[in-house]
mmCIF file of C-alpha atoms in Angstrom:
data_model
loop_
_atom_site.group_PDB
_atom_site.id
_atom_site.type_symbol
_atom_site.label_atom_id
_atom_site.label_comp_id
_atom_site.label_asym_id
_atom_site.label_seq_id
_atom_site.Cartn_x
_atom_site.Cartn_y
_atom_site.Cartn_z
ATOM 1 C CA UNK R 1 -22.594 13.286 -26.011
ATOM 2 C CA UNK R 2 -25.247 13.619 -28.215
ATOM 3 C CA UNK R 3 -28.460 16.194 -27.641
ATOM 4 C CA UNK R 4 -30.841 16.683 -29.496
ATOM 5 C CA UNK R 5 -32.890 20.094 -29.156
ATOM 6 C CA UNK R 6 -36.413 21.447 -29.413
ATOM 7 C CA UNK R 7 -36.376 25.740 -29.123
ATOM 8 C CA UNK R 8 -40.443 24.948 -29.949
ATOM 9 C CA UNK R 9 -42.328 23.644 -26.322
ATOM 10 C CA UNK R 10 -46.050 24.581 -28.258
ATOM 11 C CA UNK R 11 -46.592 25.322 -31.525
ATOM 12 C CA UNK R 12 -50.371 25.460 -33.064
ATOM 13 C CA UNK R 13 -51.896 25.800 -35.738
ATOM 14 C CA UNK R 14 -54.956 26.418 -38.355
ATOM 15 C CA UNK R 15 -56.305 23.430 -40.485
ATOM 16 C CA UNK R 16 -55.489 23.397 -44.001
ATOM 17 C CA UNK R 17 -52.184 24.635 -43.140
ATOM 18 C CA UNK R 18 -47.782 24.669 -42.883
ATOM 19 C CA UNK R 19 -46.106 24.758 -40.200
ATOM 20 C CA UNK R 20 -42.221 24.155 -39.519
ATOM 21 C CA UNK R 21 -41.485 21.803 -36.456
ATOM 22 C CA UNK R 22 -37.679 22.692 -35.193
ATOM 23 C CA UNK R 23 -34.729 20.764 -34.044
ATOM 24 C CA UNK R 24 -30.999 21.111 -33.680
ATOM 25 C CA UNK R 25 -28.361 17.896 -32.619
ATOM 26 C CA UNK R 26 -25.035 17.917 -31.325
ATOM 27 C CA UNK R 27 -22.868 15.170 -32.511
ATOM 28 C CA UNK R 28 -19.265 14.929 -33.914
ATOM 29 C CA UNK R 29 -20.643 11.570 -35.112
ATOM 30 C CA UNK R 30 -20.689 11.414 -38.833
ATOM 31 C CA UNK R 31 -22.409 7.725 -39.294
ATOM 32 C CA UNK R 32 -25.957 9.205 -38.205
ATOM 33 C CA UNK R 33 -30.129 9.108 -39.107
ATOM 34 C CA UNK R 34 -32.344 11.506 -37.643
ATOM 35 C CA UNK R 35 -36.229 10.796 -37.118
ATOM 36 C CA UNK R 36 -39.322 12.511 -35.600
ATOM 37 C CA UNK R 37 -41.484 10.984 -34.181
ATOM 38 C CA UNK R 38 -45.324 10.923 -33.154
ATOM 39 C CA UNK R 39 -47.274 10.782 -30.085
ATOM 40 C CA UNK R 40 -50.870 10.852 -29.939
ATOM 41 C CA UNK R 41 -52.427 11.736 -25.932
ATOM 42 C CA UNK R 42 -52.850 8.952 -24.298
ATOM 43 C CA UNK R 43 -51.401 6.760 -28.167
ATOM 44 C CA UNK R 44 -48.433 4.923 -28.895
ATOM 45 C CA UNK R 45 -44.987 6.874 -30.265
ATOM 46 C CA UNK R 46 -45.520 6.284 -34.477
ATOM 47 C CA UNK R 47 -42.450 6.744 -36.653
ATOM 48 C CA UNK R 48 -43.495 10.255 -39.226
ATOM 49 C CA UNK R 49 -39.971 10.251 -41.192
ATOM 50 C CA UNK R 50 -36.430 9.523 -41.287
ATOM 51 C CA UNK R 51 -33.388 10.472 -42.877
ATOM 52 C CA UNK R 52 -29.891 9.149 -43.306
ATOM 53 C CA UNK R 53 -27.613 11.618 -42.569
ATOM 54 C CA UNK R 54 -25.620 10.852 -45.690
ATOM 55 C CA UNK R 55 -28.565 11.220 -48.282
ATOM 56 C CA UNK R 56 -28.349 14.846 -49.586
ATOM 57 C CA UNK R 57 -32.067 15.352 -50.397
ATOM 58 C CA UNK R 58 -34.259 15.559 -47.667
ATOM 59 C CA UNK R 59 -37.097 12.992 -47.008
ATOM 60 C CA UNK R 60 -41.100 13.539 -48.145
ATOM 61 C CA UNK R 61 -43.696 10.938 -46.550
ATOM 62 C CA UNK R 62 -47.285 12.236 -48.219
ATOM 63 C CA UNK R 63 -47.235 15.415 -46.623
ATOM 64 C CA UNK R 64 -44.471 15.253 -43.735
ATOM 65 C CA UNK R 65 -41.526 16.640 -45.522
ATOM 66 C CA UNK R 66 -37.779 17.464 -43.706
ATOM 67 C CA UNK R 67 -34.985 20.059 -44.200
ATOM 68 C CA UNK R 68 -31.933 18.613 -43.580
ATOM 69 C CA UNK R 69 -29.063 21.304 -43.372
ATOM 70 C CA UNK R 70 -25.819 18.688 -41.866
ATOM 71 C CA UNK R 71 -23.586 21.534 -41.646
ATOM 72 C CA UNK R 72 -26.099 23.977 -39.904
ATOM 73 C CA UNK R 73 -26.787 20.174 -38.067
ATOM 74 C CA UNK R 74 -30.223 20.983 -37.562
ATOM 75 C CA UNK R 75 -33.885 18.735 -39.423
ATOM 76 C CA UNK R 76 -36.319 20.921 -39.050
ATOM 77 C CA UNK R 77 -40.425 18.874 -39.470
ATOM 78 C CA UNK R 78 -43.135 20.196 -42.261
ATOM 79 C CA UNK R 79 -46.645 19.661 -42.202
ATOM 80 C CA UNK R 80 -48.619 20.550 -45.461
ATOM 81 C CA UNK R 81 -52.153 20.584 -45.436
ATOM 82 C CA UNK R 82 -52.255 20.237 -41.351
ATOM 83 C CA UNK R 83 -55.317 18.233 -40.501
ATOM 84 C CA UNK R 84 -56.871 17.518 -36.835
ATOM 85 C CA UNK R 85 -54.948 14.565 -36.329
ATOM 86 C CA UNK R 86 -52.127 15.641 -36.239
ATOM 87 C CA UNK R 87 -52.605 17.066 -33.373
ATOM 88 C CA UNK R 88 -50.124 14.945 -30.894
ATOM 89 C CA UNK R 89 -46.207 15.553 -29.446
ATOM 90 C CA UNK R 90 -43.779 15.467 -31.813
ATOM 91 C CA UNK R 91 -39.936 14.310 -31.263
ATOM 92 C CA UNK R 92 -37.079 14.409 -32.265
ATOM 93 C CA UNK R 93 -34.743 11.841 -31.911
ATOM 94 C CA UNK R 94 -31.433 10.875 -33.782
ATOM 95 C CA UNK R 95 -29.243 7.743 -33.854
ATOM 96 C CA UNK R 96 -25.151 8.084 -34.535
ATOM 97 C CA UNK R 97 -24.348 4.037 -35.404
ATOM 98 C CA UNK R 98 -21.063 4.294 -33.454
ATOM 99 C CA UNK R 99 -22.049 5.024 -30.672
ATOM 100 C CA UNK R 100 -24.961 2.182 -29.373
ATOM 101 C CA UNK R 101 -27.788 1.405 -31.350
ATOM 102 C CA UNK R 102 -30.440 3.910 -28.751
ATOM 103 C CA UNK R 103 -32.219 6.717 -30.030
ATOM 104 C CA UNK R 104 -31.524 9.782 -28.170
ATOM 105 C CA UNK R 105 -34.476 12.601 -28.594
ATOM 106 C CA UNK R 106 -34.959 15.639 -27.844
ATOM 107 C CA UNK R 107 -37.594 17.574 -24.912
ATOM 108 C CA UNK R 108 -40.587 17.571 -27.733
ATOM 109 C CA UNK R 109 -43.343 20.048 -28.897
ATOM 110 C CA UNK R 110 -46.679 20.223 -28.839
ATOM 111 C CA UNK R 111 -48.619 21.017 -31.916
ATOM 112 C CA UNK R 112 -52.812 21.998 -31.621
ATOM 113 C CA UNK R 113 -54.281 21.800 -34.935
ATOM 114 C CA UNK R 114 -57.070 23.909 -34.445
ATOM 115 C CA UNK R 115 -60.315 23.960 -36.834
ATOM 116 C CA UNK C 1 -47.170 -7.872 -38.585
ATOM 117 C CA UNK C 2 -49.212 -7.379 -34.938
ATOM 118 C CA UNK C 3 -46.686 -4.200 -33.717
ATOM 119 C CA UNK C 4 -44.875 -4.357 -30.617
ATOM 120 C CA UNK C 5 -46.613 -5.441 -27.432
ATOM 121 C CA UNK C 6 -46.656 -4.451 -23.936
ATOM 122 C CA UNK C 7 -47.799 -5.879 -20.922
ATOM 123 C CA UNK C 8 -49.871 -4.586 -18.774
ATOM 124 C CA UNK C 9 -50.675 -1.116 -19.631
ATOM 125 C CA UNK C 10 -50.505 0.709 -16.661
ATOM 126 C CA UNK C 11 -49.549 -1.064 -12.915
ATOM 127 C CA UNK C 12 -49.971 1.443 -9.860
ATOM 128 C CA UNK C 13 -47.815 -0.124 -6.805
ATOM 129 C CA UNK C 14 -46.766 0.662 -3.073
ATOM 130 C CA UNK C 15 -43.365 2.027 -3.049
ATOM 131 C CA UNK C 16 -40.671 -0.705 -1.689
ATOM 132 C CA UNK C 17 -42.941 -3.274 -4.191
ATOM 133 C CA UNK C 18 -41.347 -5.075 -7.194
ATOM 134 C CA UNK C 19 -43.001 -5.512 -10.611
ATOM 135 C CA UNK C 20 -42.315 -6.543 -13.374
ATOM 136 C CA UNK C 21 -43.314 -5.377 -17.271
ATOM 137 C CA UNK C 22 -42.675 -7.743 -20.118
ATOM 138 C CA UNK C 23 -42.384 -6.202 -23.770
ATOM 139 C CA UNK C 24 -43.415 -8.624 -27.324
ATOM 140 C CA UNK C 25 -41.586 -7.521 -29.787
ATOM 141 C CA UNK C 26 -41.997 -7.657 -33.512
ATOM 142 C CA UNK C 27 -41.277 -10.648 -34.586
ATOM 143 C CA UNK C 28 -38.512 -10.565 -36.941
ATOM 144 C CA UNK C 29 -36.777 -8.019 -34.529
ATOM 145 C CA UNK C 30 -34.032 -9.124 -33.276
ATOM 146 C CA UNK C 31 -33.262 -5.674 -31.292
ATOM 147 C CA UNK C 32 -35.506 -4.375 -28.222
ATOM 148 C CA UNK C 33 -35.173 -1.385 -26.708
ATOM 149 C CA UNK C 34 -36.504 -0.331 -23.260
ATOM 150 C CA UNK C 35 -36.941 3.398 -22.844
ATOM 151 C CA UNK C 36 -38.899 5.103 -19.563
ATOM 152 C CA UNK C 37 -40.273 8.357 -20.351
ATOM 153 C CA UNK C 38 -41.786 11.135 -17.932
ATOM 154 C CA UNK C 39 -44.647 13.010 -18.146
ATOM 155 C CA UNK C 40 -44.253 16.249 -20.789
ATOM 156 C CA UNK C 41 -40.777 14.530 -22.299
ATOM 157 C CA UNK C 42 -38.750 12.200 -24.000
ATOM 158 C CA UNK C 43 -37.798 9.233 -23.417
ATOM 159 C CA UNK C 44 -34.438 8.047 -22.396
ATOM 160 C CA UNK C 45 -33.291 4.992 -23.380
ATOM 161 C CA UNK C 46 -32.420 2.832 -20.530
ATOM 162 C CA UNK C 47 -31.089 -0.459 -22.636
ATOM 163 C CA UNK C 48 -31.512 -2.775 -25.255
ATOM 164 C CA UNK C 49 -30.438 -6.504 -26.386
ATOM 165 C CA UNK C 50 -29.122 -7.800 -29.497
ATOM 166 C CA UNK C 51 -31.216 -10.793 -30.119
ATOM 167 C CA UNK C 52 -30.742 -11.889 -26.141
ATOM 168 C CA UNK C 53 -27.502 -10.567 -24.964
ATOM 169 C CA UNK C 54 -27.661 -6.935 -24.219
ATOM 170 C CA UNK C 55 -25.336 -4.895 -24.854
ATOM 171 C CA UNK C 56 -26.390 -1.252 -23.106
ATOM 172 C CA UNK C 57 -27.682 -0.244 -20.498
ATOM 173 C CA UNK C 58 -27.627 3.755 -19.308
ATOM 174 C CA UNK C 59 -26.641 4.842 -16.269
ATOM 175 C CA UNK C 60 -29.791 5.293 -15.165
ATOM 176 C CA UNK C 61 -30.729 1.943 -15.353
ATOM 177 C CA UNK C 62 -29.758 0.829 -11.203
ATOM 178 C CA UNK C 63 -28.715 -1.503 -10.066
ATOM 179 C CA UNK C 64 -32.261 -1.907 -9.016
ATOM 180 C CA UNK C 65 -33.644 -2.757 -12.460
ATOM 181 C CA UNK C 66 -32.879 -5.514 -14.136
ATOM 182 C CA UNK C 67 -33.692 -7.223 -17.688
ATOM 183 C CA UNK C 68 -33.576 -10.039 -19.071
ATOM 184 C CA UNK C 69 -34.316 -11.455 -23.186
ATOM 185 C CA UNK C 70 -33.809 -15.530 -22.197
ATOM 186 C CA UNK C 71 -34.733 -16.640 -25.620
ATOM 187 C CA UNK C 72 -34.285 -13.788 -27.890
ATOM 188 C CA UNK C 73 -38.081 -13.648 -28.244
ATOM 189 C CA UNK C 74 -39.615 -11.052 -25.746
ATOM 190 C CA UNK C 75 -38.105 -8.999 -22.871
ATOM 191 C CA UNK C 76 -38.671 -8.406 -19.667
ATOM 192 C CA UNK C 77 -38.110 -5.285 -17.256
ATOM 193 C CA UNK C 78 -37.970 -5.576 -13.121
ATOM 194 C CA UNK C 79 -37.472 -2.955 -10.832
ATOM 195 C CA UNK C 80 -36.916 -4.844 -7.145
ATOM 196 C CA UNK C 81 -38.108 -1.500 -4.444
ATOM 197 C CA UNK C 82 -39.874 0.676 -6.287
ATOM 198 C CA UNK C 83 -39.559 4.081 -5.136
ATOM 199 C CA UNK C 84 -41.737 7.507 -6.373
ATOM 200 C CA UNK C 85 -39.259 7.897 -9.011
ATOM 201 C CA UNK C 86 -39.586 5.210 -10.796
ATOM 202 C CA UNK C 87 -43.577 6.551 -11.751
ATOM 203 C CA UNK C 88 -42.850 6.636 -15.345
ATOM 204 C CA UNK C 89 -43.899 5.691 -18.501
ATOM 205 C CA UNK C 90 -42.215 2.346 -19.641
ATOM 206 C CA UNK C 91 -42.035 2.091 -23.281
ATOM 207 C CA UNK C 92 -40.540 -1.037 -25.421
ATOM 208 C CA UNK C 93 -39.044 -0.710 -29.066
ATOM 209 C CA UNK C 94 -37.555 -3.139 -31.353
ATOM 210 C CA UNK C 95 -36.111 -3.082 -35.210
ATOM 211 C CA UNK C 96 -34.279 -4.945 -36.891
ATOM 212 C CA UNK C 97 -29.850 -4.511 -36.858
ATOM 213 C CA UNK C 98 -30.065 -3.255 -40.973
ATOM 214 C CA UNK C 99 -29.524 0.624 -42.142
ATOM 215 C CA UNK C 100 -31.448 2.969 -40.207
ATOM 216 C CA UNK C 101 -32.227 0.554 -37.775
ATOM 217 C CA UNK C 102 -35.061 1.625 -37.544
ATOM 218 C CA UNK C 103 -37.152 1.501 -33.497
ATOM 219 C CA UNK C 104 -40.941 0.587 -33.694
ATOM 220 C CA UNK C 105 -42.545 1.047 -30.781
ATOM 221 C CA UNK C 106 -45.513 -0.516 -28.524
ATOM 222 C CA UNK C 107 -47.887 1.254 -26.532
ATOM 223 C CA UNK C 108 -45.622 1.322 -22.763
ATOM 224 C CA UNK C 109 -46.477 0.645 -19.461
ATOM 225 C CA UNK C 110 -47.853 3.869 -17.042
ATOM 226 C CA UNK C 111 -46.206 2.988 -14.200
ATOM 227 C CA UNK C 112 -47.381 4.565 -10.634
ATOM 228 C CA UNK C 113 -45.488 3.981 -7.349
ATOM 229 C CA UNK C 114 -47.370 5.745 -4.495
#
């Protein structure tokens, strides 16, 4: 079975600072993708960033970047220049192409950006 | 691109009643997924369709749950004889079967069973 673990239930950061959210996963598959989704309070799930496991280069989307350590099965999300609108639940998720196409989510990290 | 839509957004029902939810995916997406999310947890996969074919069902999907996607466009999720444990957010997502198969989510239907 595939598992995704987020070890930080809650985090906080001051506006304009940088924060890193952790995620580890467990799989024996070789063909997979990793995602970070953001779910603001009472709002829908939004894709933040994705990483193809076969790519060595870490994905970057504006202020969001990942640190993908394939051997360690680690996939952390770095948010630079944090903004109040970044306050949300953040979910790490995996998709294994040879084990169905469903997303397997971690338990989430609640991020609070403080002014 | 209007995004994934779900209807209704909220549903309150009494235990034992049947409920049906609808999901309209992004128009060019051929895959459609249903997930369930309880408060403070990550979503859990229920089932998914490629076009009109239901390809995967989770063990979470008991016999009281049924999903359809009759013409490969919108999908319905029906829960029969609802129980209080069915109270959750039901999320729909869609994707186009290519590459990362990135799934885009709708706003969800929040079900409360009294």
